[in-house]
Structure formats: structure tokens, C-alpha cells
Amino acid sequence: MGIRNLYYSDWEQVKTIYEKGIATGNATFQTTAPTFEEWDDSHLKTCRFVHDHNGIVRGWAALTPVSSRCVYAGVAEVSVYVDPAFSGKGIGSDLLSQLVKASEQEGIWTLQAGIFPENASSLKIHEKAGFRILGIREKIGKQHGTWRDTVLLERRSQTLI
């Protein structure tokens, strides 16, 4: 029980949690979950975790590179998703904490997150993990035909900078 690396065999549970996040309308601009191959190609090969309780994945976290340019190799975007059935139990905070620790071990000096303002619980756990609000990206994208804002947050490594 606890946090461990995410494996291919976790994908169906990870995808289900992602789809539940999509369904809320306040987790992502995505409208459908990708295939594992698409997800795998877009995320870093390291820093992928699940919260596992007796074979049940309760949440997951991973990093996406912000750019393919070498100067940004140490900058990544955070994704943290928790099954709504297990929200409010500290799983998101635990996953984010592990992601921060592992990212620094991988030489990543800046983590960023774009969070819908309505997603108060996600904003709270990111601020608790040392992220600071940089600002609001107004009407940054459309979701189902409606312009949405995101709160841009950043966490700079205290050990790598």
C-alpha cells in the first residue's frame, strides 16, 4: 500500500481516474483520455507514480516536458489525479510530494501547473507543496465552446537553483 511507480499494467485504472477527472469539467481541457501509447509518448519516462491500496489505484501523478528545446530540459508540467471516491484523504498531496522529490532527483528545477480556478482542492495541495501563483491565464482555451481561465503556478527547486 502507498505510492509506487506507475506501470503499464496500471493503465486501465489510471485511464479510468483520468476519465473521471475529465467528467468533472474542472481537471483538464482534454475531452477524452488518450491511449497508453499517446500518454506514454507525451510524459517523462521517470516521475510516474500511483497511489496503490491492495491493487486498487486511488490516484496517479506524472510529469510532461514543457518543451523539446534542451534549455527547458529541467522544466516540467505536473499532472495529479485522484479518484473522486478517495478525495480528501491526502492522496493528492502525497502524490505531489513524491513527484516534487523525484523531480529534483531527476534534475528538474522548475515544476509548473495550470489549474482551473474552480478546482480549489488542486490549488490548495499545490500551494501546500510550495507552488506559488504566478497569475491567471485568461481565456487560455475553450472547453465545450466556452473560454476558460487557468491559474498558472510554479515551484522552483530549492536544492537545484
Short mmCIF file of C-alpha atoms in Angstrom, two decimals:
data_model
loop_
_atom_site.label_atom_id
_atom_site.label_comp_id
_atom_site.label_asym_id
_atom_site.label_seq_id
_atom_site.Cartn_x
_atom_site.Cartn_y
_atom_site.Cartn_z
CA MET A 1 0.00 0.00 0.00
CA GLY A 2 1.19 3.50 -0.78
CA ILE A 3 2.99 5.29 -3.56
CA ARG A 4 4.91 3.32 -6.13
CA ASN A 5 5.99 3.67 -9.75
CA LEU A 6 3.29 3.61 -12.41
CA TYR A 7 3.47 0.56 -14.69
CA TYR A 8 1.81 -0.30 -17.97
CA SER A 9 -0.37 -2.79 -16.08
CA ASP A 10 -1.88 0.19 -14.16
CA TRP A 11 -3.06 1.91 -17.33
CA GLU A 12 -6.72 0.87 -17.27
CA GLN A 13 -7.13 2.15 -13.70
CA VAL A 14 -5.10 5.30 -14.45
CA LYS A 15 -7.22 5.93 -17.55
CA THR A 16 -10.44 5.48 -15.58
CA ILE A 17 -9.31 8.03 -13.00
CA TYR A 18 -8.33 10.40 -15.81
CA GLU A 19 -11.77 9.98 -17.39
CA LYS A 20 -13.40 10.79 -14.05
CA GLY A 21 -11.31 13.98 -13.96
CA ILE A 22 -12.39 14.85 -17.50
CA ALA A 23 -16.02 14.32 -16.48
CA THR A 24 -15.77 16.95 -13.73
CA GLY A 25 -15.06 19.65 -16.29
CA ASN A 26 -12.51 21.20 -13.93
CA ALA A 27 -9.45 18.97 -14.29
CA THR A 28 -8.30 19.30 -17.90
CA PHE A 29 -9.14 20.73 -21.30
CA GLN A 30 -8.97 17.18 -22.70
CA THR A 31 -12.30 15.69 -23.68
CA THR A 32 -11.19 12.06 -23.98
CA ALA A 33 -8.43 10.00 -22.43
CA PRO A 34 -5.54 9.10 -24.70
CA THR A 35 -4.33 5.62 -25.49
CA PHE A 36 -1.47 4.39 -23.32
CA GLU A 37 0.92 4.90 -26.23
CA GLU A 38 -0.15 8.55 -26.64
CA TRP A 39 0.06 9.15 -22.89
CA ASP A 40 3.44 7.40 -22.66
CA ASP A 41 4.88 9.44 -25.53
CA SER A 42 3.80 12.76 -24.00
CA HIS A 43 5.05 12.16 -20.44
CA LEU A 44 8.53 11.86 -19.00
CA LYS A 45 9.63 8.25 -18.63
CA THR A 46 10.55 8.92 -14.99
CA CYS A 47 8.48 10.55 -12.26
CA ARG A 48 5.32 8.49 -12.83
CA PHE A 49 3.55 7.34 -9.70
CA VAL A 50 0.35 5.75 -8.47
CA HIS A 51 -1.16 5.50 -5.02
CA ASP A 52 -1.92 1.81 -4.69
CA HIS A 53 -4.05 0.22 -1.97
CA ASN A 54 -4.19 -3.58 -2.30
CA GLY A 55 -4.04 -3.43 -6.09
CA ILE A 56 -6.53 -0.57 -6.38
CA VAL A 57 -5.06 2.60 -7.90
CA ARG A 58 -6.53 5.54 -5.99
CA GLY A 59 -4.63 8.26 -7.80
CA TRP A 60 -1.73 8.98 -10.12
CA ALA A 61 0.81 11.69 -10.88
CA ALA A 62 3.23 12.29 -13.73
CA LEU A 63 5.27 14.98 -15.47
CA THR A 64 5.09 16.33 -19.00
CA PRO A 65 8.02 18.21 -20.54
CA VAL A 66 7.10 21.81 -21.35
CA SER A 67 9.33 21.93 -24.41
CA SER A 68 11.61 19.75 -26.50
CA ARG A 69 14.27 22.50 -26.50
CA CYS A 70 17.28 21.48 -24.42
CA VAL A 71 17.30 24.72 -22.40
CA TYR A 72 13.95 23.67 -20.91
CA ALA A 73 15.02 20.11 -20.04
CA GLY A 74 14.63 20.93 -16.35
CA VAL A 75 11.11 22.31 -16.61
CA ALA A 76 8.06 20.08 -16.45
CA GLU A 77 4.30 20.35 -16.03
CA VAL A 78 2.59 18.46 -13.23
CA SER A 79 -0.46 16.20 -13.51
CA VAL A 80 -2.10 14.85 -10.36
CA TYR A 81 -5.39 12.95 -10.43
CA VAL A 82 -7.25 11.26 -7.58
CA ASP A 83 -10.26 9.01 -7.91
CA PRO A 84 -13.17 11.09 -6.53
CA ALA A 85 -14.14 8.15 -4.32
CA PHE A 86 -10.91 8.73 -2.39
CA SER A 87 -10.67 12.52 -2.39
CA GLY A 88 -9.98 14.34 0.84
CA LYS A 89 -7.70 11.60 2.19
CA GLY A 90 -4.36 13.28 1.42
CA ILE A 91 -3.64 11.12 -1.63
CA GLY A 92 -3.16 14.09 -3.96
CA SER A 93 -0.79 15.79 -1.52
CA ASP A 94 1.19 12.59 -1.05
CA LEU A 95 1.49 12.04 -4.80
CA LEU A 96 2.52 15.64 -5.41
CA SER A 97 5.10 15.48 -2.63
CA GLN A 98 6.61 12.33 -4.17
CA LEU A 99 6.59 13.97 -7.60
CA VAL A 100 8.46 17.01 -6.26
CA LYS A 101 11.07 14.85 -4.54
CA ALA A 102 11.60 12.60 -7.56
CA SER A 103 11.71 15.53 -10.00
CA GLU A 104 14.60 17.09 -8.10
CA GLN A 105 16.44 13.75 -8.14
CA GLU A 106 16.00 13.81 -11.93
CA GLY A 107 17.46 17.33 -12.20
CA ILE A 108 14.19 19.14 -12.81
CA TRP A 109 14.46 22.64 -11.35
CA THR A 110 11.04 24.05 -12.20
CA LEU A 111 7.60 22.49 -11.97
CA GLN A 112 4.56 24.27 -13.31
CA ALA A 113 0.84 23.65 -13.19
CA GLY A 114 -2.14 25.16 -14.96
CA ILE A 115 -5.24 24.69 -12.84
CA PHE A 116 -8.81 25.84 -13.40
CA PRO A 117 -9.70 28.45 -10.73
CA GLU A 118 -12.75 26.37 -9.78
CA ASN A 119 -10.52 23.44 -8.76
CA ALA A 120 -9.92 24.72 -5.22
CA SER A 121 -8.63 21.41 -3.85
CA SER A 122 -5.93 21.17 -6.52
CA LEU A 123 -4.87 24.78 -5.94
CA LYS A 124 -4.66 24.06 -2.21
CA ILE A 125 -2.42 20.99 -2.49
CA HIS A 126 -0.11 22.74 -4.96
CA GLU A 127 0.31 25.76 -2.68
CA LYS A 128 0.92 23.38 0.25
CA ALA A 129 3.69 21.73 -1.83
CA GLY A 130 5.47 25.05 -2.35
CA PHE A 131 3.95 26.19 -5.63
CA ARG A 132 3.25 29.90 -5.96
CA ILE A 133 0.64 31.55 -8.11
CA LEU A 134 2.19 33.48 -10.98
CA GLY A 135 -1.07 34.75 -12.39
CA ILE A 136 -4.23 33.98 -14.30
CA ARG A 137 -4.08 32.96 -17.94
CA GLU A 138 -7.34 34.49 -19.08
CA LYS A 139 -9.34 32.71 -21.77
CA ILE A 140 -6.38 30.43 -22.48
CA GLY A 141 -8.51 27.74 -24.10
CA LYS A 142 -12.02 26.69 -24.97
CA GLN A 143 -13.80 23.83 -23.31
CA HIS A 144 -17.04 22.75 -24.96
CA GLY A 145 -17.23 26.13 -26.69
CA THR A 146 -16.64 28.20 -23.54
CA TRP A 147 -13.46 30.17 -22.87
CA ARG A 148 -11.75 29.08 -19.66
CA ASP A 149 -9.08 30.64 -17.47
CA THR A 150 -6.30 28.77 -15.70
CA VAL A 151 -4.23 29.70 -12.70
CA LEU A 152 -0.53 29.38 -13.54
CA LEU A 153 1.56 28.05 -10.65
CA GLU A 154 5.27 27.37 -10.37
CA ARG A 155 7.57 25.63 -7.94
CA ARG A 156 11.30 26.30 -8.15
CA SER A 157 13.65 23.74 -6.64
CA GLN A 158 15.40 24.94 -3.50
CA THR A 159 18.19 22.41 -3.98
CA LEU A 160 18.95 22.76 -7.70
CA ILE A 161 18.89 26.54 -8.14
#
